[in-house]
mmCIF file of C-alpha atoms in Angstrom:
data_model
loop_
_atom_site.group_PDB
_atom_site.id
_atom_site.type_symbol
_atom_site.label_atom_id
_atom_site.label_comp_id
_atom_site.label_asym_id
_atom_site.label_seq_id
_atom_site.Cartn_x
_atom_site.Cartn_y
_atom_site.Cartn_z
ATOM 1 C CA UNK A 1 -26.648 28.763 -35.746
ATOM 2 C CA UNK A 2 -22.873 28.852 -35.968
ATOM 3 C CA UNK A 3 -20.800 26.880 -38.483
ATOM 4 C CA UNK A 4 -17.009 26.607 -38.314
ATOM 5 C CA UNK A 5 -14.297 25.195 -40.562
ATOM 6 C CA UNK A 6 -10.532 25.246 -40.980
ATOM 7 C CA UNK A 7 -7.680 23.918 -38.858
ATOM 8 C CA UNK A 8 -8.740 22.715 -35.423
ATOM 9 C CA UNK A 9 -5.295 22.211 -33.870
ATOM 10 C CA UNK A 10 -4.659 23.287 -30.318
ATOM 11 C CA UNK A 11 -7.572 23.107 -27.967
ATOM 12 C CA UNK A 12 -10.554 22.831 -30.286
ATOM 13 C CA UNK A 13 -11.114 26.376 -31.527
ATOM 14 C CA UNK A 14 -13.749 25.103 -33.973
ATOM 15 C CA UNK A 15 -15.979 23.945 -31.115
ATOM 16 C CA UNK A 16 -16.881 20.680 -32.838
ATOM 17 C CA UNK A 17 -15.593 18.160 -30.312
ATOM 18 C CA UNK A 18 -13.995 14.759 -30.803
ATOM 19 C CA UNK A 19 -14.461 12.708 -33.924
ATOM 20 C CA UNK A 20 -13.943 15.591 -36.342
ATOM 21 C CA UNK A 21 -10.720 14.601 -38.055
ATOM 22 C CA UNK A 22 -9.053 16.567 -40.849
ATOM 23 C CA UNK A 23 -10.556 15.974 -44.260
ATOM 24 C CA UNK A 24 -8.375 18.118 -46.507
ATOM 25 C CA UNK A 25 -4.801 19.348 -46.074
ATOM 26 C CA UNK A 26 -5.036 19.066 -42.287
ATOM 27 C CA UNK A 27 -8.206 21.132 -41.940
ATOM 28 C CA UNK A 28 -11.954 20.843 -42.181
ATOM 29 C CA UNK A 29 -13.020 22.202 -45.556
ATOM 30 C CA UNK A 30 -16.731 21.664 -44.980
ATOM 31 C CA UNK A 31 -18.535 24.076 -42.626
ATOM 32 C CA UNK A 32 -19.914 22.136 -39.663
ATOM 33 C CA UNK A 33 -22.536 23.244 -37.153
ATOM 34 C CA UNK A 34 -21.317 23.906 -33.607
ATOM 35 C CA UNK A 35 -23.895 21.620 -31.993
ATOM 36 C CA UNK A 36 -22.633 22.147 -28.431
ATOM 37 C CA UNK A 37 -23.667 25.833 -28.502
ATOM 38 C CA UNK A 38 -27.150 25.888 -26.894
ATOM 39 C CA UNK A 39 -28.048 29.527 -27.629
ATOM 40 C CA UNK A 40 -28.771 31.623 -30.752
ATOM 41 C CA UNK A 41 -25.726 33.550 -31.983
ATOM 42 C CA UNK A 42 -25.758 37.228 -32.952
ATOM 43 C CA UNK A 43 -22.018 37.659 -33.695
ATOM 44 C CA UNK A 44 -18.779 35.685 -33.754
ATOM 45 C CA UNK A 45 -15.137 36.709 -33.415
ATOM 46 C CA UNK A 46 -12.040 34.573 -33.891
ATOM 47 C CA UNK A 47 -8.801 34.901 -31.962
ATOM 48 C CA UNK A 48 -5.559 33.134 -32.736
ATOM 49 C CA UNK A 49 -6.576 29.759 -31.298
ATOM 50 C CA UNK A 50 -9.945 30.483 -29.683
ATOM 51 C CA UNK A 51 -13.454 31.550 -30.674
ATOM 52 C CA UNK A 52 -16.006 33.822 -28.991
ATOM 53 C CA UNK A 53 -19.668 34.396 -29.748
ATOM 54 C CA UNK A 54 -22.137 37.041 -28.670
ATOM 55 C CA UNK A 55 -25.682 35.799 -28.098
ATOM 56 C CA UNK A 56 -28.850 37.665 -28.971
ATOM 57 C CA UNK A 57 -29.272 38.331 -25.223
ATOM 58 C CA UNK A 58 -25.840 39.980 -24.952
ATOM 59 C CA UNK A 59 -23.998 37.104 -23.280
ATOM 60 C CA UNK A 60 -20.556 35.757 -24.235
ATOM 61 C CA UNK A 61 -19.658 32.139 -24.897
ATOM 62 C CA UNK A 62 -16.173 31.019 -25.864
ATOM 63 C CA UNK A 63 -13.899 28.007 -26.351
ATOM 64 C CA UNK A 64 -10.468 26.929 -27.569
ATOM 65 C CA UNK A 65 -6.978 27.689 -26.273
ATOM 66 C CA UNK A 66 -6.617 29.505 -22.970
ATOM 67 C CA UNK A 67 -2.897 29.564 -22.087
ATOM 68 C CA UNK A 68 -2.942 33.388 -21.881
ATOM 69 C CA UNK A 69 -6.342 33.662 -20.138
ATOM 70 C CA UNK A 70 -7.933 34.600 -23.470
ATOM 71 C CA UNK A 71 -11.195 32.915 -22.425
ATOM 72 C CA UNK A 72 -11.445 35.241 -19.406
ATOM 73 C CA UNK A 73 -12.542 32.571 -16.933
ATOM 74 C CA UNK A 74 -9.786 33.123 -14.365
ATOM 75 C CA UNK A 75 -7.915 29.915 -15.169
ATOM 76 C CA UNK A 76 -5.934 28.465 -18.055
ATOM 77 C CA UNK A 77 -8.288 25.579 -18.791
ATOM 78 C CA UNK A 78 -9.205 25.507 -22.471
ATOM 79 C CA UNK A 79 -11.185 23.040 -24.522
ATOM 80 C CA UNK A 80 -13.494 22.581 -27.473
ATOM 81 C CA UNK A 81 -16.788 22.842 -25.588
ATOM 82 C CA UNK A 82 -18.500 26.263 -25.675
ATOM 83 C CA UNK A 83 -18.985 27.745 -22.195
ATOM 84 C CA UNK A 84 -20.647 30.894 -20.894
ATOM 85 C CA UNK A 85 -18.211 33.589 -19.723
ATOM 86 C CA UNK A 86 -19.405 33.924 -16.112
ATOM 87 C CA UNK A 87 -17.839 37.280 -15.189
ATOM 88 C CA UNK A 88 -19.991 39.274 -17.632
ATOM 89 C CA UNK A 89 -23.363 37.566 -17.061
ATOM 90 C CA UNK A 90 -24.880 40.699 -15.466
ATOM 91 C CA UNK A 91 -23.576 43.026 -18.211
ATOM 92 C CA UNK A 92 -25.210 43.483 -21.622
ATOM 93 C CA UNK A 93 -22.544 43.146 -24.316
ATOM 94 C CA UNK A 94 -23.278 44.594 -27.766
ATOM 95 C CA UNK A 95 -19.990 43.981 -29.616
ATOM 96 C CA UNK A 96 -16.965 41.679 -29.347
ATOM 97 C CA UNK A 97 -13.468 41.674 -30.838
ATOM 98 C CA UNK A 98 -10.489 39.342 -30.556
ATOM 99 C CA UNK A 99 -6.800 39.719 -31.255
ATOM 100 C CA UNK A 100 -4.260 36.935 -31.370
ATOM 101 C CA UNK A 101 -4.436 36.228 -27.629
ATOM 102 C CA UNK A 102 -6.703 38.920 -26.149
ATOM 103 C CA UNK A 103 -10.347 39.954 -26.187
ATOM 104 C CA UNK A 104 -12.478 43.085 -25.964
ATOM 105 C CA UNK A 105 -16.181 43.404 -25.174
ATOM 106 C CA UNK A 106 -18.291 46.556 -25.528
ATOM 107 C CA UNK A 107 -21.254 47.112 -23.202
ATOM 108 C CA UNK A 108 -24.543 48.802 -24.058
ATOM 109 C CA UNK A 109 -23.506 51.753 -21.865
ATOM 110 C CA UNK A 110 -20.277 52.410 -23.794
ATOM 111 C CA UNK A 111 -17.755 50.697 -21.515
ATOM 112 C CA UNK A 112 -14.975 48.426 -22.785
ATOM 113 C CA UNK A 113 -13.783 45.283 -21.008
ATOM 114 C CA UNK A 114 -10.505 43.552 -21.899
ATOM 115 C CA UNK A 115 -8.752 40.333 -20.908
ATOM 116 C CA UNK A 116 -6.117 37.826 -22.006
ATOM 117 C CA UNK A 117 -2.508 38.446 -23.042
ATOM 118 C CA UNK A 118 -1.256 41.928 -22.196
ATOM 119 C CA UNK A 119 2.456 41.824 -23.039
ATOM 120 C CA UNK A 120 2.196 44.487 -25.767
ATOM 121 C CA UNK A 121 -0.165 46.744 -23.817
ATOM 122 C CA UNK A 122 -3.153 45.636 -25.910
ATOM 123 C CA UNK A 123 -5.459 45.390 -22.869
ATOM 124 C CA UNK A 124 -5.465 49.181 -22.383
ATOM 125 C CA UNK A 125 -4.553 49.164 -18.699
ATOM 126 C CA UNK A 126 -1.498 50.832 -17.237
ATOM 127 C CA UNK A 127 0.268 47.462 -17.013
ATOM 128 C CA UNK A 128 1.379 44.721 -19.401
ATOM 129 C CA UNK A 129 0.502 41.669 -17.320
ATOM 130 C CA UNK A 130 -2.049 39.149 -18.547
ATOM 131 C CA UNK A 131 -5.584 39.751 -17.300
ATOM 132 C CA UNK A 132 -7.335 36.584 -16.050
ATOM 133 C CA UNK A 133 -10.905 37.927 -16.132
ATOM 134 C CA UNK A 134 -12.641 40.808 -17.947
ATOM 135 C CA UNK A 135 -11.670 44.223 -16.577
ATOM 136 C CA UNK A 136 -13.040 47.659 -17.531
ATOM 137 C CA UNK A 137 -10.555 49.896 -19.336
ATOM 138 C CA UNK A 138 -10.528 52.820 -16.899
ATOM 139 C CA UNK A 139 -8.664 55.114 -19.326
ATOM 140 C CA UNK A 140 -11.837 55.142 -21.483
ATOM 141 C CA UNK A 141 -14.271 55.550 -18.568
ATOM 142 C CA UNK A 142 -15.096 59.177 -19.449
ATOM 143 C CA UNK A 143 -15.889 58.274 -23.060
ATOM 144 C CA UNK A 144 -18.940 56.550 -24.553
ATOM 145 C CA UNK A 145 -17.454 53.942 -26.879
ATOM 146 C CA UNK A 146 -19.541 52.821 -29.865
ATOM 147 C CA UNK A 147 -17.166 50.476 -31.715
ATOM 148 C CA UNK A 148 -14.179 48.244 -30.872
ATOM 149 C CA UNK A 149 -11.613 46.370 -32.949
ATOM 150 C CA UNK A 150 -8.472 44.288 -32.448
ATOM 151 C CA UNK A 151 -5.395 43.519 -34.462
ATOM 152 C CA UNK A 152 -3.060 40.700 -33.515
ATOM 153 C CA UNK A 153 -1.579 42.635 -30.581
ATOM 154 C CA UNK A 154 -3.340 46.000 -30.843
ATOM 155 C CA UNK A 155 -6.741 47.342 -29.858
ATOM 156 C CA UNK A 156 -8.934 50.253 -30.916
ATOM 157 C CA UNK A 157 -12.084 52.046 -29.827
ATOM 158 C CA UNK A 158 -14.261 54.679 -31.486
ATOM 159 C CA UNK A 159 -16.351 57.024 -29.327
ATOM 160 C CA UNK A 160 -19.764 58.540 -29.979
ATOM 161 C CA UNK A 161 -17.982 61.840 -30.673
ATOM 162 C CA UNK A 162 -15.932 60.195 -33.429
ATOM 163 C CA UNK A 163 -12.647 59.997 -31.541
ATOM 164 C CA UNK A 164 -10.411 57.023 -32.343
ATOM 165 C CA UNK A 165 -8.309 55.578 -29.529
ATOM 166 C CA UNK A 166 -5.621 52.937 -30.079
ATOM 167 C CA UNK A 167 -3.249 51.000 -27.825
ATOM 168 C CA UNK A 168 -0.951 47.991 -27.784
ATOM 169 C CA UNK A 169 1.978 47.043 -30.012
ATOM 170 C CA UNK A 170 3.379 50.152 -31.738
ATOM 171 C CA UNK A 171 6.536 48.506 -33.115
ATOM 172 C CA UNK A 172 5.568 49.054 -36.752
ATOM 173 C CA UNK A 173 3.671 52.345 -36.270
ATOM 174 C CA UNK A 174 0.346 50.506 -36.431
ATOM 175 C CA UNK A 175 -1.234 52.819 -33.833
ATOM 176 C CA UNK A 176 -0.999 55.798 -36.187
ATOM 177 C CA UNK A 177 0.607 58.179 -33.691
ATOM 178 C CA UNK A 178 4.259 59.187 -34.229
ATOM 179 C CA UNK A 179 6.799 58.782 -31.439
ATOM 180 C CA UNK A 180 5.037 56.174 -29.310
ATOM 181 C CA UNK A 181 7.004 53.573 -27.368
ATOM 182 C CA UNK A 182 7.013 50.032 -28.794
ATOM 183 C CA UNK A 183 4.602 49.019 -26.020
ATOM 184 C CA UNK A 184 1.712 51.488 -25.587
ATOM 185 C CA UNK A 185 -0.380 50.178 -22.674
ATOM 186 C CA UNK A 186 -2.780 53.130 -22.435
ATOM 187 C CA UNK A 187 -5.235 54.307 -25.113
ATOM 188 C CA UNK A 188 -4.029 57.267 -27.176
ATOM 189 C CA UNK A 189 -6.261 59.448 -29.332
#
């Protein structure tokens, strides 16, 4: 079961639906069960204004804001109700990570999908456009990734050989590699 709390402004990132007004300083201070989620949850990850869960079967459900395609459904329709992410139904996901407005998913065969806002290069493709649906990061195709993580506008992956790759916003040297451009759209070791 999943319980959420905090500020629910925007498009319902808590997944609780109507009738859940603020009860303390504009937010929900009491954890409340996400009753609209019909499947057992194995993991949860929070983005800026959206939420994503990984089920025990390796499927992704998400809800909340979607103005930057962060829900990965191909449109910009958000909302509080949890929905299955249709584009990855035939793929077994083992780990999820969210940044401010983007998402990563790791498959059981070591591939990384990304989608959402790409303006800082945080999607790991050779471009900085937003990605409407999950897309494999081809620059990591020859690696077997075992762990993923996101910062607000950065992304990271660790391989089975212990290599760390990072990409995205390098404005404040947060990628750990000297001399990178402010926008680093491709993974660097």
